[in-house]
Structures are given as structure tokens and as C-alpha cells.
Amino acid sequence: MLWVLLLLLLFPFLLYIAAPQIRKMLSSGVCTSTVQLPGKVVVVTGANTGIGKETAKELARRGARVYLACRDVQKAELVAREIQMMTGNQQVLVRKLDLADTKSIRAFAKRFLEEEKHLHILINNAGVMMCPYSKTADGFEMHIGVNHLGHFLLTHLLLEKLKESAPSRVVNVSSLAHHLGRIHFHNLQGEKFYQSGLAYCHSKLANILFTQELARRLKASGSGVTVYSLHPGTVSSELVRHSALMRWIWWLFSFLIKTPHQGAQTSLYCALTEGLEALSGSHFSDCQVTWVSAQARNETVARRLWDVSCDLLGIPVD
């Protein structure tokens, strides 16, 4: 009994000593690509903070024309100026994009298509997590509405431009939490049962299913557009702002959690690394292909989710 008590007393100290190695292990993936992006056009959603900001900064550093597609334009303008100063790249632009409102998504896409002749990389990074039950402007449950349907519509509206700019890429930021997700078509909007943590998991599963179905369709058409989903790791960001419990856990284990810079590495890997074309539709973590849940491999569910998403968004089903 004494040795158990002693171990419990020593455990926090031992964990503190081991923290650097544990953190290194959890942050092992690094994008080593040296690809430069002069003349390339990139859109990053949710680029005014966290992983999105770090992703946009690195792409700007490599010479790309980068659009920060954000709901909070004022905050995004400050970030754009910061990135311009740090990278010397003045082609960092801010555009209003509220993924909780399809009118905003369509307005963003319309303006972008009027402004740009090309789109080489679309990074669907923005997201919400553990929100109290609420709905988007179009009546969708917030997690499925923003994390899945918003990016589904945005990608659909920009897809022809991506095809015209091929070779091009779509990168969807998902999460390890997808393993707890299920697509309940009878309760997609959470009206029969709702739990905020699970709602997030369901939406992250939808991201992977969307990636795989889009990749299948693009490969069949020989479009030259490839698609990847990823888990960025457990990252210190504003994503947990809606949950006091998660904020406390993040604080408690802060010495083990990735920085936004570390969290952006797999997004950058999927966006930049040469030779990934054969892996279109794959899921990545720490800059390497990783396994997904059985639900995420269900082609029948993926195709049905595609059709249901099109119906909800008023997109003709092909």
C-alpha cells in the first residue's frame, strides 16, 4: 500500500520530467516539402486563428496568393497584416465567409470566381466544437451545418475552378474523434437526440466520408483534382471555447498538446507534398496515412450522405 501511495505522489513529477519526450512523440509529423508556390492561389477557411492561421502563414511564406476566408473579418485583417509583415508576401487577402450561412458561402464563392482565374489549393479548415444546441441560418444543426455542409457547399461551388487549375488539391481537416461518430440519417439535425461532444464526432466522420466520395468521383472523371482528409492532432486552439470542461483539460495537459504550428504540419503535408496523387481519398495523421473507423470506410453511407447533403443544399444530384 505504501508503494502505491508513493507512486501516486511521484506520478506528477515523473510526468513533468517525461513531458518533453511525450510531446515530441505526439508531435512527430513534420512537413518537409520544399515546394514553392509563386503564382498559385490558395483558400484557407478559418485562417484567422490556430491551425488555419499557421497554415496560411506557411503557404504565404512559400509565395502563394492566400485568401483568408473567415467569419470575423476584423480579426482576419489583423492576421493578414501580421502574415504580410512576417513573410514579405503582400498577396494575403481577407474575404468574408460564414459557414453557418449558405448565402454567405455563395457570396464568397461568387466574388472569388469573379476575382480569380485559378484555384490550386482549397483547405477546409474552419470548424466548431461542442456548441450548445443551435442551428445555422438555414436551419441545420451547427456542427453538421458548419463542419460538413458548409464546406460541402463551398467545395461544390469552387470545384470547376479547381478542375480548370489542375493539378489541384482539396484538404479537409477532420479529427481522430471521427471514431466515435455515426451518421444517423433519421437524426442528422440532432432534433431527436443531441449531445454536443457526439455532434462534433458525427461531423468529423462526415468530413472523411465526403473526402472519400469526392475523391472517388474526381478520380472517375480524370479531373486532376485530388482530395485528402486529416487529423491534426490535439492542438492548443480556440476550438474548445464552447466547453469549460475541455478548456480545463487542455490547460491541465497543456504540456502534452501540440502548438498550432505543429498542428498545421499535416495540413501542409497534404497540400504541398509531391507524389500524393495516388493516395487521393486517404486520411492522414502526423504526415502519414493512417487508419479510419469502419464507419468511415462505408461506401454506401458515403454515397447516401453525398445525396442527402446535395438535397439539403439544393444541389442537383448527379
PDB file of C-alpha atoms in Angstrom:
ATOM      1  CA  MET A   1       0.000   0.000   0.000  1.00  0.00           C
ATOM      2  CA  LEU A   2       2.881   2.329   0.806  1.00  0.00           C
ATOM      3  CA  TRP A   3       4.480   1.897  -2.623  1.00  0.00           C
ATOM      4  CA  VAL A   4       1.147   2.691  -4.308  1.00  0.00           C
ATOM      5  CA  LEU A   5       0.877   5.931  -2.321  1.00  0.00           C
ATOM      6  CA  LEU A   6       4.490   6.764  -3.147  1.00  0.00           C
ATOM      7  CA  LEU A   7       3.862   6.145  -6.858  1.00  0.00           C
ATOM      8  CA  LEU A   8       0.810   8.424  -6.799  1.00  0.00           C
ATOM      9  CA  LEU A   9       2.853  11.160  -5.147  1.00  0.00           C
ATOM     10  CA  LEU A  10       5.702  10.786  -7.629  1.00  0.00           C
ATOM     11  CA  PHE A  11       3.494  10.453 -10.742  1.00  0.00           C
ATOM     12  CA  PRO A  12       3.027  14.208 -11.421  1.00  0.00           C
ATOM     13  CA  PHE A  13       6.776  14.771 -11.086  1.00  0.00           C
ATOM     14  CA  LEU A  14       7.597  11.822 -13.369  1.00  0.00           C
ATOM     15  CA  LEU A  15       5.039  13.024 -15.908  1.00  0.00           C
ATOM     16  CA  TYR A  16       6.579  16.501 -15.862  1.00  0.00           C
ATOM     17  CA  ILE A  17      10.054  15.043 -16.437  1.00  0.00           C
ATOM     18  CA  ALA A  18       8.796  12.845 -19.287  1.00  0.00           C
ATOM     19  CA  ALA A  19       6.661  15.587 -20.863  1.00  0.00           C
ATOM     20  CA  PRO A  20       9.231  16.754 -23.474  1.00  0.00           C
ATOM     21  CA  GLN A  21       9.633  13.233 -24.842  1.00  0.00           C
ATOM     22  CA  ILE A  22       5.901  12.553 -24.770  1.00  0.00           C
ATOM     23  CA  ARG A  23       5.197  15.811 -26.550  1.00  0.00           C
ATOM     24  CA  LYS A  24       7.864  15.038 -29.144  1.00  0.00           C
ATOM     25  CA  MET A  25       6.263  11.656 -29.750  1.00  0.00           C
ATOM     26  CA  LEU A  26       2.804  13.209 -30.120  1.00  0.00           C
ATOM     27  CA  SER A  27       4.159  15.873 -32.476  1.00  0.00           C
ATOM     28  CA  SER A  28       6.310  13.674 -34.691  1.00  0.00           C
ATOM     29  CA  GLY A  29       4.864  14.652 -38.075  1.00  0.00           C
ATOM     30  CA  VAL A  30       6.651  17.471 -39.865  1.00  0.00           C
ATOM     31  CA  CYS A  31       6.062  18.654 -43.424  1.00  0.00           C
ATOM     32  CA  THR A  32       9.485  18.542 -45.068  1.00  0.00           C
ATOM     33  CA  SER A  33       8.361  19.570 -48.552  1.00  0.00           C
ATOM     34  CA  THR A  34      10.401  22.357 -50.119  1.00  0.00           C
ATOM     35  CA  VAL A  35       7.783  23.158 -52.777  1.00  0.00           C
ATOM     36  CA  GLN A  36       7.410  26.860 -53.521  1.00  0.00           C
ATOM     37  CA  LEU A  37       4.097  28.383 -54.608  1.00  0.00           C
ATOM     38  CA  PRO A  38       4.649  31.511 -56.734  1.00  0.00           C
ATOM     39  CA  GLY A  39       1.639  32.037 -58.993  1.00  0.00           C
ATOM     40  CA  LYS A  40      -0.503  29.589 -57.004  1.00  0.00           C
ATOM     41  CA  VAL A  41      -3.830  30.569 -55.437  1.00  0.00           C
ATOM     42  CA  VAL A  42      -4.963  29.136 -52.102  1.00  0.00           C
ATOM     43  CA  VAL A  43      -8.111  29.438 -49.977  1.00  0.00           C
ATOM     44  CA  VAL A  44      -7.938  28.592 -46.270  1.00  0.00           C
ATOM     45  CA  THR A  45     -11.139  28.695 -44.220  1.00  0.00           C
ATOM     46  CA  GLY A  46     -10.917  29.719 -40.571  1.00  0.00           C
ATOM     47  CA  ALA A  47      -7.480  31.220 -41.187  1.00  0.00           C
ATOM     48  CA  ASN A  48      -7.668  33.954 -38.555  1.00  0.00           C
ATOM     49  CA  THR A  49      -6.561  31.731 -35.673  1.00  0.00           C
ATOM     50  CA  GLY A  50      -4.951  28.435 -34.682  1.00  0.00           C
ATOM     51  CA  ILE A  51      -4.099  25.810 -37.292  1.00  0.00           C
ATOM     52  CA  GLY A  52      -5.653  27.819 -40.109  1.00  0.00           C
ATOM     53  CA  LYS A  53      -3.524  30.857 -39.349  1.00  0.00           C
ATOM     54  CA  GLU A  54      -0.322  28.825 -39.223  1.00  0.00           C
ATOM     55  CA  THR A  55      -1.242  27.031 -42.449  1.00  0.00           C
ATOM     56  CA  ALA A  56      -1.953  30.305 -44.248  1.00  0.00           C
ATOM     57  CA  LYS A  57       1.291  31.828 -42.936  1.00  0.00           C
ATOM     58  CA  GLU A  58       3.424  28.998 -44.294  1.00  0.00           C
ATOM     59  CA  LEU A  59       1.682  28.993 -47.678  1.00  0.00           C
ATOM     60  CA  ALA A  60       2.196  32.749 -47.916  1.00  0.00           C
ATOM     61  CA  ARG A  61       5.863  32.300 -46.984  1.00  0.00           C
ATOM     62  CA  ARG A  62       6.171  29.990 -49.994  1.00  0.00           C
ATOM     63  CA  GLY A  63       4.837  32.683 -52.295  1.00  0.00           C
ATOM     64  CA  ALA A  64       1.190  31.755 -52.772  1.00  0.00           C
ATOM     65  CA  ARG A  65      -1.655  34.212 -53.146  1.00  0.00           C
ATOM     66  CA  VAL A  66      -3.610  33.293 -49.998  1.00  0.00           C
ATOM     67  CA  TYR A  67      -7.246  34.038 -49.221  1.00  0.00           C
ATOM     68  CA  LEU A  68      -8.175  34.041 -45.539  1.00  0.00           C
ATOM     69  CA  ALA A  69     -11.838  33.008 -45.660  1.00  0.00           C
ATOM     70  CA  CYS A  70     -13.206  33.970 -42.247  1.00  0.00           C
ATOM     71  CA  ARG A  71     -16.371  34.933 -40.408  1.00  0.00           C
ATOM     72  CA  ASP A  72     -14.630  37.591 -38.282  1.00  0.00           C
ATOM     73  CA  VAL A  73     -13.262  39.944 -40.955  1.00  0.00           C
ATOM     74  CA  GLN A  74     -11.798  42.451 -38.492  1.00  0.00           C
ATOM     75  CA  LYS A  75      -9.735  39.786 -36.747  1.00  0.00           C
ATOM     76  CA  ALA A  76      -8.721  38.304 -40.101  1.00  0.00           C
ATOM     77  CA  GLU A  77      -7.478  41.692 -41.338  1.00  0.00           C
ATOM     78  CA  LEU A  78      -5.130  41.916 -38.350  1.00  0.00           C
ATOM     79  CA  VAL A  79      -3.850  38.408 -39.067  1.00  0.00           C
ATOM     80  CA  ALA A  80      -3.398  39.213 -42.765  1.00  0.00           C
ATOM     81  CA  ARG A  81      -1.225  42.228 -41.910  1.00  0.00           C
ATOM     82  CA  GLU A  82       0.771  40.108 -39.462  1.00  0.00           C
ATOM     83  CA  ILE A  83       1.399  37.453 -42.125  1.00  0.00           C
ATOM     84  CA  GLN A  84       2.332  40.102 -44.705  1.00  0.00           C
ATOM     85  CA  MET A  85       4.895  41.585 -42.320  1.00  0.00           C
ATOM     86  CA  MET A  86       6.341  38.203 -41.340  1.00  0.00           C
ATOM     87  CA  THR A  87       6.578  36.750 -44.845  1.00  0.00           C
ATOM     88  CA  GLY A  88       7.012  39.824 -47.027  1.00  0.00           C
ATOM     89  CA  ASN A  89       4.151  38.500 -49.174  1.00  0.00           C
ATOM     90  CA  GLN A  90       1.544  41.208 -49.748  1.00  0.00           C
ATOM     91  CA  GLN A  91      -0.799  38.798 -51.543  1.00  0.00           C
ATOM     92  CA  VAL A  92      -2.652  37.799 -48.376  1.00  0.00           C
ATOM     93  CA  LEU A  93      -6.293  38.727 -48.779  1.00  0.00           C
ATOM     94  CA  VAL A  94      -9.297  38.596 -46.466  1.00  0.00           C
ATOM     95  CA  ARG A  95     -12.789  37.667 -47.563  1.00  0.00           C
ATOM     96  CA  LYS A  96     -15.949  37.253 -45.512  1.00  0.00           C
ATOM     97  CA  LEU A  97     -17.101  33.640 -45.172  1.00  0.00           C
ATOM     98  CA  ASP A  98     -19.679  32.495 -42.640  1.00  0.00           C
ATOM     99  CA  LEU A  99     -20.030  28.731 -42.997  1.00  0.00           C
ATOM    100  CA  ALA A 100     -23.205  28.864 -40.902  1.00  0.00           C
ATOM    101  CA  ASP A 101     -24.996  30.765 -43.671  1.00  0.00           C
ATOM    102  CA  THR A 102     -25.292  29.417 -47.226  1.00  0.00           C
ATOM    103  CA  LYS A 103     -25.920  32.955 -48.526  1.00  0.00           C
ATOM    104  CA  SER A 104     -22.511  33.978 -47.197  1.00  0.00           C
ATOM    105  CA  ILE A 105     -20.890  30.890 -48.739  1.00  0.00           C
ATOM    106  CA  ARG A 106     -22.440  31.601 -52.127  1.00  0.00           C
ATOM    107  CA  ALA A 107     -21.464  35.270 -51.919  1.00  0.00           C
ATOM    108  CA  PHE A 108     -17.859  34.333 -51.098  1.00  0.00           C
ATOM    109  CA  ALA A 109     -17.690  31.872 -53.999  1.00  0.00           C
ATOM    110  CA  LYS A 110     -19.265  34.345 -56.432  1.00  0.00           C
ATOM    111  CA  ARG A 111     -16.769  37.080 -55.567  1.00  0.00           C
ATOM    112  CA  PHE A 112     -13.823  34.695 -55.638  1.00  0.00           C
ATOM    113  CA  LEU A 113     -14.766  33.337 -59.059  1.00  0.00           C
ATOM    114  CA  GLU A 114     -15.070  36.883 -60.364  1.00  0.00           C
ATOM    115  CA  GLU A 115     -11.655  37.825 -58.977  1.00  0.00           C
ATOM    116  CA  GLU A 116      -9.540  34.775 -59.699  1.00  0.00           C
ATOM    117  CA  LYS A 117      -8.786  32.718 -62.789  1.00  0.00           C
ATOM    118  CA  HIS A 118      -7.312  29.847 -60.791  1.00  0.00           C
ATOM    119  CA  LEU A 119      -7.590  27.928 -57.520  1.00  0.00           C
ATOM    120  CA  HIS A 120      -4.858  25.417 -56.787  1.00  0.00           C
ATOM    121  CA  ILE A 121      -5.420  24.517 -53.125  1.00  0.00           C
ATOM    122  CA  LEU A 122      -8.598  24.634 -51.035  1.00  0.00           C
ATOM    123  CA  ILE A 123      -8.093  23.924 -47.338  1.00  0.00           C
ATOM    124  CA  ASN A 124     -11.359  23.344 -45.485  1.00  0.00           C
ATOM    125  CA  ASN A 125     -10.005  24.051 -42.030  1.00  0.00           C
ATOM    126  CA  ALA A 126     -12.682  26.004 -40.119  1.00  0.00           C
ATOM    127  CA  GLY A 127     -14.868  24.263 -37.585  1.00  0.00           C
ATOM    128  CA  VAL A 128     -16.899  24.405 -34.394  1.00  0.00           C
ATOM    129  CA  MET A 129     -16.764  22.017 -31.455  1.00  0.00           C
ATOM    130  CA  MET A 130     -19.107  21.157 -28.590  1.00  0.00           C
ATOM    131  CA  CYS A 131     -21.555  24.007 -29.193  1.00  0.00           C
ATOM    132  CA  PRO A 132     -24.778  24.161 -27.179  1.00  0.00           C
ATOM    133  CA  TYR A 133     -27.628  23.050 -29.426  1.00  0.00           C
ATOM    134  CA  SER A 134     -28.168  25.708 -32.063  1.00  0.00           C
ATOM    135  CA  LYS A 135     -28.916  25.997 -35.744  1.00  0.00           C
ATOM    136  CA  THR A 136     -27.337  27.725 -38.703  1.00  0.00           C
ATOM    137  CA  ALA A 137     -29.104  30.437 -40.680  1.00  0.00           C
ATOM    138  CA  ASP A 138     -30.522  27.665 -42.891  1.00  0.00           C
ATOM    139  CA  GLY A 139     -31.809  25.522 -40.029  1.00  0.00           C
ATOM    140  CA  PHE A 140     -29.013  22.938 -39.908  1.00  0.00           C
ATOM    141  CA  GLU A 141     -27.609  21.712 -36.600  1.00  0.00           C
ATOM    142  CA  MET A 142     -24.490  23.813 -36.033  1.00  0.00           C
ATOM    143  CA  HIS A 143     -21.818  21.076 -36.133  1.00  0.00           C
ATOM    144  CA  ILE A 144     -23.091  19.269 -39.215  1.00  0.00           C
ATOM    145  CA  GLY A 145     -24.023  22.606 -40.774  1.00  0.00           C
ATOM    146  CA  VAL A 146     -20.639  24.317 -40.390  1.00  0.00           C
ATOM    147  CA  ASN A 147     -18.160  21.444 -40.298  1.00  0.00           C
ATOM    148  CA  HIS A 148     -19.721  19.375 -43.087  1.00  0.00           C
ATOM    149  CA  LEU A 149     -22.466  21.075 -45.089  1.00  0.00           C
ATOM    150  CA  GLY A 150     -20.770  24.478 -45.201  1.00  0.00           C
ATOM    151  CA  HIS A 151     -17.556  23.027 -46.598  1.00  0.00           C
ATOM    152  CA  PHE A 152     -19.503  20.656 -48.857  1.00  0.00           C
ATOM    153  CA  LEU A 153     -21.238  23.634 -50.491  1.00  0.00           C
ATOM    154  CA  LEU A 154     -18.061  25.724 -50.672  1.00  0.00           C
ATOM    155  CA  THR A 155     -16.175  22.887 -52.370  1.00  0.00           C
ATOM    156  CA  HIS A 156     -19.047  22.307 -54.792  1.00  0.00           C
ATOM    157  CA  LEU A 157     -19.107  25.984 -55.793  1.00  0.00           C
ATOM    158  CA  LEU A 158     -15.322  26.119 -56.343  1.00  0.00           C
ATOM    159  CA  LEU A 159     -14.890  22.677 -57.900  1.00  0.00           C
ATOM    160  CA  GLU A 160     -14.959  23.759 -61.543  1.00  0.00           C
ATOM    161  CA  LYS A 161     -12.255  26.331 -60.822  1.00  0.00           C
ATOM    162  CA  LEU A 162     -10.174  23.628 -59.128  1.00  0.00           C
ATOM    163  CA  LYS A 163     -10.604  21.409 -62.202  1.00  0.00           C
ATOM    164  CA  GLU A 164      -9.582  24.239 -64.531  1.00  0.00           C
ATOM    165  CA  SER A 165      -6.467  24.778 -62.379  1.00  0.00           C
ATOM    166  CA  ALA A 166      -5.445  21.101 -62.151  1.00  0.00           C
ATOM    167  CA  PRO A 167      -3.341  19.643 -60.753  1.00  0.00           C
ATOM    168  CA  SER A 168      -5.072  20.981 -57.654  1.00  0.00           C
ATOM    169  CA  ARG A 169      -5.976  19.763 -54.166  1.00  0.00           C
ATOM    170  CA  VAL A 170      -8.723  19.843 -51.559  1.00  0.00           C
ATOM    171  CA  VAL A 171      -7.670  19.296 -47.939  1.00  0.00           C
ATOM    172  CA  ASN A 172     -10.341  18.577 -45.309  1.00  0.00           C
ATOM    173  CA  VAL A 173      -9.410  18.900 -41.642  1.00  0.00           C
ATOM    174  CA  SER A 174     -11.176  16.145 -39.704  1.00  0.00           C
ATOM    175  CA  SER A 175     -10.306  14.589 -36.339  1.00  0.00           C
ATOM    176  CA  LEU A 176      -9.475  11.383 -34.502  1.00  0.00           C
ATOM    177  CA  ALA A 177     -12.868  11.985 -32.877  1.00  0.00           C
ATOM    178  CA  HIS A 178     -14.489  10.576 -36.012  1.00  0.00           C
ATOM    179  CA  HIS A 179     -14.030   7.138 -34.453  1.00  0.00           C
ATOM    180  CA  LEU A 180     -16.917   7.972 -32.102  1.00  0.00           C
ATOM    181  CA  GLY A 181     -19.052   9.367 -34.910  1.00  0.00           C
ATOM    182  CA  ARG A 182     -22.082   7.867 -36.612  1.00  0.00           C
ATOM    183  CA  ILE A 183     -24.236   9.196 -39.424  1.00  0.00           C
ATOM    184  CA  HIS A 184     -27.806   8.936 -38.142  1.00  0.00           C
ATOM    185  CA  PHE A 185     -29.819   9.950 -41.174  1.00  0.00           C
ATOM    186  CA  HIS A 186     -33.034   9.943 -39.118  1.00  0.00           C
ATOM    187  CA  ASN A 187     -31.463  12.448 -36.688  1.00  0.00           C
ATOM    188  CA  LEU A 188     -28.961  14.337 -38.822  1.00  0.00           C
ATOM    189  CA  GLN A 189     -30.042  17.684 -37.341  1.00  0.00           C
ATOM    190  CA  GLY A 190     -29.985  16.451 -33.735  1.00  0.00           C
ATOM    191  CA  GLU A 191     -33.665  17.168 -33.153  1.00  0.00           C
ATOM    192  CA  LYS A 192     -34.460  13.751 -31.657  1.00  0.00           C
ATOM    193  CA  PHE A 193     -31.298  13.406 -29.587  1.00  0.00           C
ATOM    194  CA  TYR A 194     -28.397  15.812 -29.081  1.00  0.00           C
ATOM    195  CA  GLN A 195     -25.101  15.663 -27.244  1.00  0.00           C
ATOM    196  CA  SER A 196     -22.573  18.334 -28.170  1.00  0.00           C
ATOM    197  CA  GLY A 197     -19.481  16.121 -27.990  1.00  0.00           C
ATOM    198  CA  LEU A 198     -21.024  13.427 -30.175  1.00  0.00           C
ATOM    199  CA  ALA A 199     -22.367  16.020 -32.601  1.00  0.00           C
ATOM    200  CA  TYR A 200     -18.775  17.108 -33.203  1.00  0.00           C
ATOM    201  CA  CYS A 201     -17.700  13.480 -33.734  1.00  0.00           C
ATOM    202  CA  HIS A 202     -20.513  12.907 -36.243  1.00  0.00           C
ATOM    203  CA  SER A 203     -19.481  15.981 -38.244  1.00  0.00           C
ATOM    204  CA  LYS A 204     -15.829  14.877 -38.319  1.00  0.00           C
ATOM    205  CA  LEU A 205     -16.909  11.476 -39.630  1.00  0.00           C
ATOM    206  CA  ALA A 206     -18.877  13.313 -42.311  1.00  0.00           C
ATOM    207  CA  ASN A 207     -15.665  15.127 -43.338  1.00  0.00           C
ATOM    208  CA  ILE A 208     -13.944  11.804 -44.062  1.00  0.00           C
ATOM    209  CA  LEU A 209     -16.927  10.305 -45.873  1.00  0.00           C
ATOM    210  CA  PHE A 210     -17.148  13.456 -48.006  1.00  0.00           C
ATOM    211  CA  THR A 211     -13.419  13.226 -48.782  1.00  0.00           C
ATOM    212  CA  GLN A 212     -13.665   9.628 -49.907  1.00  0.00           C
ATOM    213  CA  GLU A 213     -16.765  10.095 -52.036  1.00  0.00           C
ATOM    214  CA  LEU A 214     -15.413  13.270 -53.656  1.00  0.00           C
ATOM    215  CA  ALA A 215     -12.110  11.525 -54.381  1.00  0.00           C
ATOM    216  CA  ARG A 216     -13.958   8.602 -55.977  1.00  0.00           C
ATOM    217  CA  ARG A 217     -15.976  10.894 -58.231  1.00  0.00           C
ATOM    218  CA  LEU A 218     -12.982  13.035 -59.223  1.00  0.00           C
ATOM    219  CA  LYS A 219     -10.838  10.005 -59.982  1.00  0.00           C
ATOM    220  CA  ALA A 220     -13.569   8.545 -62.185  1.00  0.00           C
ATOM    221  CA  SER A 221     -13.737  11.761 -64.208  1.00  0.00           C
ATOM    222  CA  GLY A 222      -9.943  12.122 -64.506  1.00  0.00           C
ATOM    223  CA  SER A 223     -10.191  15.690 -63.252  1.00  0.00           C
ATOM    224  CA  GLY A 224      -6.658  16.115 -61.894  1.00  0.00           C
ATOM    225  CA  VAL A 225      -8.104  17.247 -58.535  1.00  0.00           C
ATOM    226  CA  THR A 226      -7.111  15.180 -55.513  1.00  0.00           C
ATOM    227  CA  VAL A 227      -8.625  15.192 -52.021  1.00  0.00           C
ATOM    228  CA  TYR A 228      -7.270  14.349 -48.575  1.00  0.00           C
ATOM    229  CA  SER A 229      -8.596  14.348 -45.025  1.00  0.00           C
ATOM    230  CA  LEU A 230      -6.515  14.562 -41.871  1.00  0.00           C
ATOM    231  CA  HIS A 231      -6.323  14.532 -38.100  1.00  0.00           C
ATOM    232  CA  PRO A 232      -4.139  17.483 -36.991  1.00  0.00           C
ATOM    233  CA  GLY A 233      -3.520  16.119 -33.514  1.00  0.00           C
ATOM    234  CA  THR A 234      -4.645  17.507 -30.182  1.00  0.00           C
ATOM    235  CA  VAL A 235      -3.873  21.179 -30.630  1.00  0.00           C
ATOM    236  CA  SER A 236      -4.000  24.244 -28.413  1.00  0.00           C
ATOM    237  CA  SER A 237      -6.592  26.397 -30.186  1.00  0.00           C
ATOM    238  CA  GLU A 238      -9.871  28.275 -29.783  1.00  0.00           C
ATOM    239  CA  LEU A 239     -11.828  25.201 -30.890  1.00  0.00           C
ATOM    240  CA  VAL A 240     -12.656  24.268 -27.283  1.00  0.00           C
ATOM    241  CA  ARG A 241     -14.049  27.723 -26.418  1.00  0.00           C
ATOM    242  CA  HIS A 242     -17.603  26.388 -26.001  1.00  0.00           C
ATOM    243  CA  SER A 243     -16.701  23.813 -23.325  1.00  0.00           C
ATOM    244  CA  ALA A 244     -15.412  24.788 -19.877  1.00  0.00           C
ATOM    245  CA  LEU A 245     -14.533  21.135 -19.235  1.00  0.00           C
ATOM    246  CA  MET A 246     -12.443  20.854 -22.410  1.00  0.00           C
ATOM    247  CA  ARG A 247     -10.707  24.154 -21.684  1.00  0.00           C
ATOM    248  CA  TRP A 248      -9.768  22.838 -18.224  1.00  0.00           C
ATOM    249  CA  ILE A 249      -8.491  19.539 -19.671  1.00  0.00           C
ATOM    250  CA  TRP A 250      -6.500  21.423 -22.333  1.00  0.00           C
ATOM    251  CA  TRP A 251      -4.962  23.586 -19.586  1.00  0.00           C
ATOM    252  CA  LEU A 252      -4.211  20.616 -17.350  1.00  0.00           C
ATOM    253  CA  PHE A 253      -2.405  18.720 -20.113  1.00  0.00           C
ATOM    254  CA  SER A 254      -1.057  21.756 -21.945  1.00  0.00           C
ATOM    255  CA  PHE A 255       2.489  20.397 -21.794  1.00  0.00           C
ATOM    256  CA  LEU A 256       1.371  17.437 -23.956  1.00  0.00           C
ATOM    257  CA  ILE A 257      -0.713  19.354 -26.502  1.00  0.00           C
ATOM    258  CA  LYS A 258       0.562  20.465 -29.907  1.00  0.00           C
ATOM    259  CA  THR A 259       1.087  24.092 -30.734  1.00  0.00           C
ATOM    260  CA  PRO A 260      -0.881  25.475 -33.722  1.00  0.00           C
ATOM    261  CA  HIS A 261       2.365  25.401 -35.730  1.00  0.00           C
ATOM    262  CA  GLN A 262       2.764  21.698 -35.014  1.00  0.00           C
ATOM    263  CA  GLY A 263      -0.923  21.107 -35.665  1.00  0.00           C
ATOM    264  CA  ALA A 264      -0.656  22.677 -39.123  1.00  0.00           C
ATOM    265  CA  GLN A 265       2.035  20.267 -40.320  1.00  0.00           C
ATOM    266  CA  THR A 266      -0.267  17.577 -41.682  1.00  0.00           C
ATOM    267  CA  SER A 267      -2.456  20.134 -43.462  1.00  0.00           C
ATOM    268  CA  LEU A 268       0.697  21.470 -45.111  1.00  0.00           C
ATOM    269  CA  TYR A 269       1.889  17.962 -45.919  1.00  0.00           C
ATOM    270  CA  CYS A 270      -1.361  17.151 -47.726  1.00  0.00           C
ATOM    271  CA  ALA A 271      -1.351  20.488 -49.545  1.00  0.00           C
ATOM    272  CA  LEU A 272       2.294  20.501 -50.635  1.00  0.00           C
ATOM    273  CA  THR A 273       3.919  17.084 -50.757  1.00  0.00           C
ATOM    274  CA  GLU A 274       4.635  15.837 -54.256  1.00  0.00           C
ATOM    275  CA  GLY A 275       3.573  12.358 -55.327  1.00  0.00           C
ATOM    276  CA  LEU A 276       0.421  12.064 -53.200  1.00  0.00           C
ATOM    277  CA  GLU A 277      -1.932  11.804 -56.175  1.00  0.00           C
ATOM    278  CA  ALA A 278      -2.304   8.023 -55.896  1.00  0.00           C
ATOM    279  CA  LEU A 279      -3.411   8.472 -52.279  1.00  0.00           C
ATOM    280  CA  SER A 280      -6.382  10.708 -53.087  1.00  0.00           C
ATOM    281  CA  GLY A 281      -9.184   9.946 -50.647  1.00  0.00           C
ATOM    282  CA  SER A 282      -6.770   8.839 -47.919  1.00  0.00           C
ATOM    283  CA  HIS A 283      -6.744  10.020 -44.319  1.00  0.00           C
ATOM    284  CA  PHE A 284      -3.542  11.355 -42.742  1.00  0.00           C
ATOM    285  CA  SER A 285      -2.147  11.957 -39.273  1.00  0.00           C
ATOM    286  CA  ASP A 286       1.351  13.139 -38.370  1.00  0.00           C
ATOM    287  CA  CYS A 287       2.146  13.426 -42.085  1.00  0.00           C
ATOM    288  CA  GLN A 288       1.431   9.817 -42.931  1.00  0.00           C
ATOM    289  CA  VAL A 289      -1.550   7.744 -43.985  1.00  0.00           C
ATOM    290  CA  THR A 290      -3.477   6.415 -41.006  1.00  0.00           C
ATOM    291  CA  TRP A 291      -6.433   4.145 -40.448  1.00  0.00           C
ATOM    292  CA  VAL A 292     -10.027   5.251 -40.110  1.00  0.00           C
ATOM    293  CA  SER A 293     -13.045   3.675 -38.448  1.00  0.00           C
ATOM    294  CA  ALA A 294     -15.224   1.063 -40.134  1.00  0.00           C
ATOM    295  CA  GLN A 295     -17.953   3.704 -40.413  1.00  0.00           C
ATOM    296  CA  ALA A 296     -15.559   5.968 -42.301  1.00  0.00           C
ATOM    297  CA  ARG A 297     -14.887   3.198 -44.808  1.00  0.00           C
ATOM    298  CA  ASN A 298     -18.566   2.557 -45.546  1.00  0.00           C
ATOM    299  CA  GLU A 299     -19.043   3.470 -49.217  1.00  0.00           C
ATOM    300  CA  THR A 300     -22.808   3.064 -49.024  1.00  0.00           C
ATOM    301  CA  VAL A 301     -23.061   5.608 -46.200  1.00  0.00           C
ATOM    302  CA  ALA A 302     -20.671   7.947 -48.043  1.00  0.00           C
ATOM    303  CA  ARG A 303     -22.814   7.916 -51.180  1.00  0.00           C
ATOM    304  CA  ARG A 304     -26.035   8.364 -49.249  1.00  0.00           C
ATOM    305  CA  LEU A 305     -24.546  11.250 -47.244  1.00  0.00           C
ATOM    306  CA  TRP A 306     -23.498  12.865 -50.525  1.00  0.00           C
ATOM    307  CA  ASP A 307     -27.059  12.618 -51.891  1.00  0.00           C
ATOM    308  CA  VAL A 308     -28.632  13.851 -48.646  1.00  0.00           C
ATOM    309  CA  SER A 309     -26.180  16.772 -48.474  1.00  0.00           C
ATOM    310  CA  CYS A 310     -26.998  17.760 -52.061  1.00  0.00           C
ATOM    311  CA  ASP A 311     -30.705  17.629 -51.280  1.00  0.00           C
ATOM    312  CA  LEU A 312     -30.340  19.787 -48.145  1.00  0.00           C
ATOM    313  CA  LEU A 313     -28.268  22.361 -50.035  1.00  0.00           C
ATOM    314  CA  GLY A 314     -30.367  22.429 -53.191  1.00  0.00           C
ATOM    315  CA  ILE A 315     -27.607  20.937 -55.349  1.00  0.00           C
ATOM    316  CA  PRO A 316     -28.775  18.700 -58.220  1.00  0.00           C
ATOM    317  CA  VAL A 317     -27.812  15.072 -57.518  1.00  0.00           C
ATOM    318  CA  ASP A 318     -25.753  13.590 -60.343  1.00  0.00           C
TER     319      ASP A 318
END
